PDB file of C-alpha atoms in Angstrom:
ATOM      1  CA  MET A   1      -0.174  -0.157  -0.566  1.00 64.00           C
ATOM      2  CA  GLY A   2       2.409   2.984   0.813  1.00 85.00           C
ATOM      3  CA  LYS A   3       6.409   3.104  -0.845  1.00 94.00           C
ATOM      4  CA  SER A   4       9.078   4.923   1.016  1.00 97.00           C
ATOM      5  CA  TYR A   5      10.901   7.489  -1.157  1.00 97.00           C
ATOM      6  CA  GLU A   6      14.527   8.663  -1.779  1.00 97.00           C
ATOM      7  CA  ARG A   7      13.805  11.627  -3.344  1.00 98.00           C
ATOM      8  CA  ILE A   8      11.202  14.051  -3.952  1.00 98.00           C
ATOM      9  CA  GLU A   9      11.220  13.765  -8.072  1.00 97.00           C
ATOM     10  CA  GLY A  10       8.545  13.831 -10.958  1.00 97.00           C
ATOM     11  CA  ARG A  11       5.536  12.354 -10.550  1.00 95.00           C
ATOM     12  CA  LEU A  12       5.776  12.353  -6.497  1.00 97.00           C
ATOM     13  CA  ARG A  13       6.974  16.056  -6.438  1.00 97.00           C
ATOM     14  CA  THR A  14       4.363  16.979  -8.910  1.00 97.00           C
ATOM     15  CA  PHE A  15       1.279  15.339  -6.550  1.00 97.00           C
ATOM     16  CA  ILE A  16       2.486  17.444  -3.331  1.00 97.00           C
ATOM     17  CA  GLU A  17       2.535  21.005  -5.392  1.00 96.00           C
ATOM     18  CA  GLU A  18       0.068  20.663  -7.212  1.00 96.00           C
ATOM     19  CA  GLN A  19      -2.011  20.258  -3.628  1.00 96.00           C
ATOM     20  CA  LYS A  20      -4.029  23.736  -2.390  1.00 95.00           C
ATOM     21  CA  VAL A  21      -3.262  22.985   0.938  1.00 97.00           C
ATOM     22  CA  PHE A  22      -0.983  21.129   3.029  1.00 98.00           C
ATOM     23  CA  PHE A  23      -0.273  20.210   6.980  1.00 98.00           C
ATOM     24  CA  THR A  24       2.848  21.134   9.328  1.00 98.00           C
ATOM     25  CA  ALA A  25       3.333  18.730  12.767  1.00 98.00           C
ATOM     26  CA  THR A  26       5.834  19.405  15.444  1.00 98.00           C
ATOM     27  CA  ALA A  27       6.008  18.014  18.664  1.00 98.00           C
ATOM     28  CA  PRO A  28       8.325  19.642  21.911  1.00 98.00           C
ATOM     29  CA  LEU A  29      11.792  17.434  23.313  1.00 98.00           C
ATOM     30  CA  ASP A  30       9.126  16.982  26.395  1.00 98.00           C
ATOM     31  CA  GLY A  31       7.024  14.383  27.472  1.00 96.00           C
ATOM     32  CA  GLU A  32       4.476  15.924  28.295  1.00 97.00           C
ATOM     33  CA  GLY A  33       4.295  19.736  26.140  1.00 98.00           C
ATOM     34  CA  THR A  34       1.691  19.820  23.246  1.00 98.00           C
ATOM     35  CA  VAL A  35       1.653  18.841  20.413  1.00 98.00           C
ATOM     36  CA  ASN A  36       0.994  21.054  17.068  1.00 98.00           C
ATOM     37  CA  LEU A  37      -0.792  20.671  14.146  1.00 98.00           C
ATOM     38  CA  SER A  38      -0.894  23.471  11.695  1.00 97.00           C
ATOM     39  CA  PRO A  39      -2.914  24.079   7.657  1.00 97.00           C
ATOM     40  CA  LYS A  40      -0.697  25.792   5.244  1.00 96.00           C
ATOM     41  CA  GLY A  41      -3.350  27.628   2.081  1.00 92.00           C
ATOM     42  CA  VAL A  42      -1.410  30.462   0.377  1.00 93.00           C
ATOM     43  CA  SER A  43      -1.251  29.907  -3.397  1.00 94.00           C
ATOM     44  CA  GLY A  44       2.849  30.001  -4.059  1.00 95.00           C
ATOM     45  CA  SER A  45       4.031  29.589  -0.515  1.00 96.00           C
ATOM     46  CA  PHE A  46       5.328  25.865  -0.554  1.00 98.00           C
ATOM     47  CA  ALA A  47       8.333  25.447  -2.737  1.00 98.00           C
ATOM     48  CA  VAL A  48      10.513  22.564  -3.279  1.00 98.00           C
ATOM     49  CA  LEU A  49      13.702  24.112  -3.606  1.00 98.00           C
ATOM     50  CA  ASP A  50      15.285  20.767  -4.771  1.00 98.00           C
ATOM     51  CA  GLU A  51      15.201  16.703  -4.581  1.00 98.00           C
ATOM     52  CA  LEU A  52      15.632  17.018  -0.463  1.00 98.00           C
ATOM     53  CA  THR A  53      14.190  20.132   0.539  1.00 98.00           C
ATOM     54  CA  VAL A  54      11.022  22.088   0.483  1.00 98.00           C
ATOM     55  CA  GLY A  55      10.406  25.482   1.870  1.00 98.00           C
ATOM     56  CA  TYR A  56       7.292  27.505   2.634  1.00 98.00           C
ATOM     57  CA  LEU A  57       7.295  30.578   3.872  1.00 98.00           C
ATOM     58  CA  ASP A  58       5.626  31.402   7.677  1.00 98.00           C
ATOM     59  CA  PHE A  59       3.204  34.433   7.708  1.00 97.00           C
ATOM     60  CA  ALA A  60       1.789  36.228  10.707  1.00 96.00           C
ATOM     61  CA  GLY A  61      -0.794  35.072  12.981  1.00 93.00           C
ATOM     62  CA  SER A  62      -1.788  34.462  16.885  1.00 92.00           C
ATOM     63  CA  ASN A  63       0.936  31.367  17.781  1.00 96.00           C
ATOM     64  CA  ALA A  64       4.369  30.529  17.172  1.00 97.00           C
ATOM     65  CA  GLU A  65       4.670  26.640  17.718  1.00 98.00           C
ATOM     66  CA  THR A  66       6.069  25.212  14.882  1.00 98.00           C
ATOM     67  CA  ILE A  67       8.535  28.334  15.223  1.00 98.00           C
ATOM     68  CA  ALA A  68       8.464  27.073  18.503  1.00 98.00           C
ATOM     69  CA  HIS A  69       9.992  23.504  17.996  1.00 98.00           C
ATOM     70  CA  LEU A  70      12.138  23.588  15.799  1.00 98.00           C
ATOM     71  CA  ARG A  71      14.120  25.935  17.160  1.00 98.00           C
ATOM     72  CA  GLU A  72      14.842  23.243  20.274  1.00 98.00           C
ATOM     73  CA  ASN A  73      15.105  20.266  18.465  1.00 98.00           C
ATOM     74  CA  GLY A  74      13.940  21.085  14.135  1.00 98.00           C
ATOM     75  CA  ARG A  75      11.812  17.499  13.948  1.00 98.00           C
ATOM     76  CA  ILE A  76       8.773  18.377  11.349  1.00 98.00           C
ATOM     77  CA  THR A  77       6.265  16.307   9.756  1.00 98.00           C
ATOM     78  CA  LEU A  78       4.949  17.439   6.066  1.00 98.00           C
ATOM     79  CA  MET A  79       1.820  16.172   4.348  1.00 98.00           C
ATOM     80  CA  TRP A  80      -0.253  16.056   1.684  1.00 98.00           C
ATOM     81  CA  CYS A  81      -4.056  14.937   1.010  1.00 97.00           C
ATOM     82  CA  ALA A  82      -5.314  14.560  -2.252  1.00 97.00           C
ATOM     83  CA  PHE A  83      -9.225  15.907  -2.148  1.00 97.00           C
ATOM     84  CA  ASP A  84     -10.036  15.457  -5.571  1.00 96.00           C
ATOM     85  CA  GLY A  85      -8.444  13.000  -7.953  1.00 95.00           C
ATOM     86  CA  PRO A  86      -6.396   9.563  -7.506  1.00 96.00           C
ATOM     87  CA  PRO A  87      -6.303   8.679  -3.544  1.00 97.00           C
ATOM     88  CA  ASN A  88      -2.621   9.502  -2.361  1.00 97.00           C
ATOM     89  CA  ILE A  89      -1.415  10.691   1.324  1.00 98.00           C
ATOM     90  CA  VAL A  90       2.432  11.567   1.073  1.00 98.00           C
ATOM     91  CA  ARG A  91       4.488  12.717   3.604  1.00 98.00           C
ATOM     92  CA  VAL A  92       7.317  13.645   4.058  1.00 98.00           C
ATOM     93  CA  HIS A  93      10.067  13.861   7.994  1.00 98.00           C
ATOM     94  CA  GLY A  94      13.000  15.869   8.491  1.00 98.00           C
ATOM     95  CA  ARG A  95      14.448  18.095   9.963  1.00 98.00           C
ATOM     96  CA  GLY A  96      13.745  22.194   9.716  1.00 98.00           C
ATOM     97  CA  GLU A  97      14.533  25.254  10.275  1.00 98.00           C
ATOM     98  CA  PRO A  98      12.929  28.831  10.142  1.00 98.00           C
ATOM     99  CA  VAL A  99      15.138  32.241   8.726  1.00 98.00           C
ATOM    100  CA  PHE A 100      13.890  34.894   9.777  1.00 97.00           C
ATOM    101  CA  ARG A 101      14.483  38.435   8.179  1.00 95.00           C
ATOM    102  CA  ASP A 102      17.512  39.315   9.582  1.00 95.00           C
ATOM    103  CA  ASP A 103      19.305  35.720   8.120  1.00 97.00           C
ATOM    104  CA  PRO A 104      21.676  36.965   4.949  1.00 96.00           C
ATOM    105  CA  ARG A 105      19.692  34.043   2.698  1.00 97.00           C
ATOM    106  CA  TRP A 106      16.473  35.321   3.142  1.00 97.00           C
ATOM    107  CA  PRO A 107      16.655  37.710   0.274  1.00 95.00           C
ATOM    108  CA  GLU A 108      17.906  34.487  -1.803  1.00 96.00           C
ATOM    109  CA  LEU A 109      15.109  32.436  -0.391  1.00 97.00           C
ATOM    110  CA  LEU A 110      12.956  34.774  -0.985  1.00 97.00           C
ATOM    111  CA  ARG A 111      13.736  34.141  -5.022  1.00 96.00           C
ATOM    112  CA  HIS A 112      11.733  30.937  -5.091  1.00 97.00           C
ATOM    113  CA  PHE A 113       8.277  32.403  -4.126  1.00 97.00           C
ATOM    114  CA  PRO A 114       7.696  34.104  -7.366  1.00 96.00           C
ATOM    115  CA  ALA A 115       4.283  33.411  -7.718  1.00 94.00           C
ATOM    116  CA  VAL A 116       3.020  35.408  -3.898  1.00 93.00           C
ATOM    117  CA  ASP A 117       3.278  38.153  -2.945  1.00 93.00           C
ATOM    118  CA  PRO A 118       3.761  38.257   0.793  1.00 90.00           C
ATOM    119  CA  THR A 119       3.725  41.761   1.810  1.00 90.00           C
ATOM    120  CA  PRO A 120       0.085  41.890   2.976  1.00 93.00           C
ATOM    121  CA  HIS A 121       0.968  38.834   5.354  1.00 94.00           C
ATOM    122  CA  GLY A 122       2.874  39.699   6.780  1.00 94.00           C
ATOM    123  CA  LEU A 123       5.632  37.495   6.162  1.00 96.00           C
ATOM    124  CA  ARG A 124       7.941  36.559   9.566  1.00 96.00           C
ATOM    125  CA  ALA A 125       9.937  33.162   8.510  1.00 97.00           C
ATOM    126  CA  ILE A 126      10.964  30.855   5.661  1.00 98.00           C
ATOM    127  CA  ILE A 127      10.667  27.159   6.479  1.00 98.00           C
ATOM    128  CA  LEU A 128      13.258  24.965   5.404  1.00 98.00           C
ATOM    129  CA  VAL A 129      12.782  20.933   5.701  1.00 98.00           C
ATOM    130  CA  THR A 130      15.519  18.812   4.937  1.00 98.00           C
ATOM    131  CA  ALA A 131      13.661  15.512   3.837  1.00 98.00           C
ATOM    132  CA  GLU A 132      14.739  12.531   6.227  1.00 98.00           C
ATOM    133  CA  HIS A 133      12.119   9.771   4.913  1.00 98.00           C
ATOM    134  CA  ILE A 134       9.616  10.362   2.535  1.00 98.00           C
ATOM    135  CA  ARG A 135       6.847   8.275   1.763  1.00 98.00           C
ATOM    136  CA  ASP A 136       3.374   7.798   0.338  1.00 97.00           C
ATOM    137  CA  THR A 137       0.180   5.987   0.991  1.00 96.00           C
ATOM    138  CA  CYS A 138      -3.507   4.451  -0.091  1.00 94.00           C
ATOM    139  CA  GLY A 139      -5.580   8.117   1.474  1.00 96.00           C
ATOM    140  CA  PHE A 140      -8.918   5.415   0.850  1.00 96.00           C
ATOM    141  CA  ALA A 141     -10.205   6.867   2.631  1.00 96.00           C
ATOM    142  CA  VAL A 142      -9.890  10.379   2.154  1.00 97.00           C
ATOM    143  CA  PRO A 143     -13.088  12.856   0.961  1.00 97.00           C
ATOM    144  CA  LEU A 144     -13.233  14.138  -2.315  1.00 97.00           C
ATOM    145  CA  MET A 145     -13.607  17.742  -2.133  1.00 96.00           C
ATOM    146  CA  ASP A 146     -13.522  20.697  -4.660  1.00 95.00           C
ATOM    147  CA  TYR A 147     -11.615  23.719  -4.225  1.00 94.00           C
ATOM    148  CA  ARG A 148     -13.018  26.972  -4.462  1.00 95.00           C
ATOM    149  CA  ALA A 149     -10.384  30.317  -4.429  1.00 95.00           C
ATOM    150  CA  ASP A 150      -7.701  31.122  -1.710  1.00 95.00           C
ATOM    151  CA  ARG A 151      -9.666  33.127   1.621  1.00 94.00           C
ATOM    152  CA  ASP A 152      -8.129  36.346   0.696  1.00 95.00           C
ATOM    153  CA  THR A 153      -9.482  37.105   4.811  1.00 95.00           C
ATOM    154  CA  HIS A 154      -5.620  37.144   5.858  1.00 94.00           C
ATOM    155  CA  ALA A 155      -3.909  39.034   3.975  1.00 95.00           C
ATOM    156  CA  ARG A 156      -7.227  42.214   4.159  1.00 95.00           C
ATOM    157  CA  ARG A 157      -6.433  41.662   8.080  1.00 95.00           C
ATOM    158  CA  PHE A 158      -2.399  42.358   7.317  1.00 95.00           C
ATOM    159  CA  ALA A 159      -1.866  44.307   5.344  1.00 95.00           C
ATOM    160  CA  ARG A 160      -3.056  47.265   7.611  1.00 93.00           C
ATOM    161  CA  GLU A 161       0.401  46.632   9.404  1.00 94.00           C
ATOM    162  CA  ASP A 162       3.075  47.795   9.405  1.00 92.00           C
ATOM    163  CA  ASP A 163       6.758  47.036  10.290  1.00 91.00           C
ATOM    164  CA  ALA A 164       5.798  49.058  14.135  1.00 92.00           C
ATOM    165  CA  SER A 165       2.856  47.422  14.035  1.00 94.00           C
ATOM    166  CA  LEU A 166       3.078  43.894  13.057  1.00 93.00           C
ATOM    167  CA  ALA A 167       6.155  43.523  15.788  1.00 91.00           C
ATOM    168  CA  ALA A 168       3.366  45.772  18.776  1.00 93.00           C
ATOM    169  CA  TYR A 169       0.716  42.454  17.598  1.00 94.00           C
ATOM    170  CA  PHE A 170       2.970  39.654  18.171  1.00 94.00           C
ATOM    171  CA  GLN A 171       4.154  41.789  21.689  1.00 93.00           C
ATOM    172  CA  LYS A 172       0.547  41.949  22.292  1.00 94.00           C
ATOM    173  CA  LYS A 173      -0.207  38.181  21.748  1.00 95.00           C
ATOM    174  CA  GLU A 174       0.633  35.449  24.177  1.00 95.00           C
ATOM    175  CA  TYR A 175       2.601  32.779  21.993  1.00 97.00           C
ATOM    176  CA  ILE A 176       4.070  34.347  20.029  1.00 97.00           C
ATOM    177  CA  GLY A 177       6.980  35.631  22.059  1.00 97.00           C
ATOM    178  CA  THR A 178       7.114  31.658  23.362  1.00 97.00           C
ATOM    179  CA  SER A 179       5.168  28.969  22.593  1.00 98.00           C
ATOM    180  CA  ILE A 180       2.388  26.908  24.859  1.00 98.00           C
ATOM    181  CA  ASP A 181       4.837  25.484  26.954  1.00 97.00           C
ATOM    182  CA  GLY A 182       6.920  28.322  27.804  1.00 98.00           C
ATOM    183  CA  LEU A 183      10.496  27.776  24.910  1.00 98.00           C
ATOM    184  CA  PRO A 184      10.921  30.063  22.422  1.00 98.00           C
ATOM    185  CA  GLY A 185       9.363  31.163  19.586  1.00 98.00           C
ATOM    186  CA  LEU A 186       9.320  34.091  17.718  1.00 97.00           C
ATOM    187  CA  PRO A 187      12.114  36.836  17.933  1.00 95.00           C
ATOM    188  CA  LEU A 188      11.209  39.383  19.493  1.00 94.00           C
ATOM    189  CA  PRO A 189      11.211  42.943  18.675  1.00 90.00           C
ATOM    190  CA  LEU A 190      10.705  41.360  14.454  1.00 88.00           C
ATOM    191  CA  PRO A 191      13.868  42.382  12.166  1.00 89.00           C
ATOM    192  CA  PRO A 192      12.563  44.901   9.772  1.00 90.00           C
ATOM    193  CA  THR A 193      11.550  43.806   6.495  1.00 87.00           C
ATOM    194  CA  PRO A 194      14.385  43.494   4.380  1.00 85.00           C
ATOM    195  CA  ARG A 195      13.995  45.789   1.020  1.00 72.00           C
ATOM    196  CA  SER A 196      15.147  43.587  -2.022  1.00 53.00           C
ATOM    197  CA  GLU A 197      14.155  43.478  -5.405  1.00 44.00           C
ATOM    198  CA  PRO A 198      11.990  40.149  -6.726  1.00 42.00           C
ATOM    199  CA  GLY A 199      13.323  37.989  -9.065  1.00 42.00           C
ATOM    200  CA  ALA A 200      12.376  34.829 -10.286  1.00 41.00           C
ATOM    201  CA  ALA A 201      13.909  31.834  -8.863  1.00 40.00           C
ATOM    202  CA  PRO A 202      17.396  30.509  -9.193  1.00 40.00           C
ATOM    203  CA  ASP A 203      18.109  28.245 -12.461  1.00 37.00           C
ATOM    204  CA  GLY A 204      17.368  24.373 -12.177  1.00 36.00           C
ATOM    205  CA  VAL A 205      16.122  25.224  -8.530  1.00 38.00           C
ATOM    206  CA  GLY A 206      11.926  24.331  -8.808  1.00 35.00           C
ATOM    207  CA  ALA A 207       9.568  26.896  -7.718  1.00 33.00           C
ATOM    208  CA  GLY A 208       6.319  24.971  -8.633  1.00 34.00           C
ATOM    209  CA  PRO A 209       2.577  26.442  -7.616  1.00 31.00           C
ATOM    210  CA  GLY A 210       2.898  24.306  -4.500  1.00 35.00           C
ATOM    211  CA  ARG A 211       1.118  25.230  -1.723  1.00 34.00           C
ATOM    212  CA  GLY A 212       1.168  26.823   1.994  1.00 32.00           C
TER     213      GLY A 212
END
């Protein structure tokens, strides 16, 4: 029923790049800590960087559990489900890293996401994931559902913010600077948004229309 893969390529890569939503799962090292599961779904905010590396844009929100867990231990699982077409579930188990605005890699990494304007969404980090175990399963019990459109609610909400007001918003939220379990979350105050010219993805590196 299931099959393991050594690389993200071919039909497998096409499948994950075509999905409208995927899910991330992380947890702290403490066995009593809070397991986190998050949906990701802004069009253009997911990309396959190479055969073993994927990335997605992490936007403004009321929590930073994924970032906190990655800063502590790096463990992460990504999952895609087929809600139309042939049934399928793909999981990428690996190690993740949050890249923040003041990281020198930021401008080059952002070029992998040419299909999305991150400005209205309050982009706060780019999450990089290196795959360690790639596997698919049948997905026979996943329901069939039709995609209508992306919601514009998130962009409309955070388009009102600039760097200063967004930093103030984060400071007021209970679980952004620290996680539910008290782990360091998003570094605050948030570094200002780097000013860079938009550009296409580097030659030879994919930046498909996946979602995150």
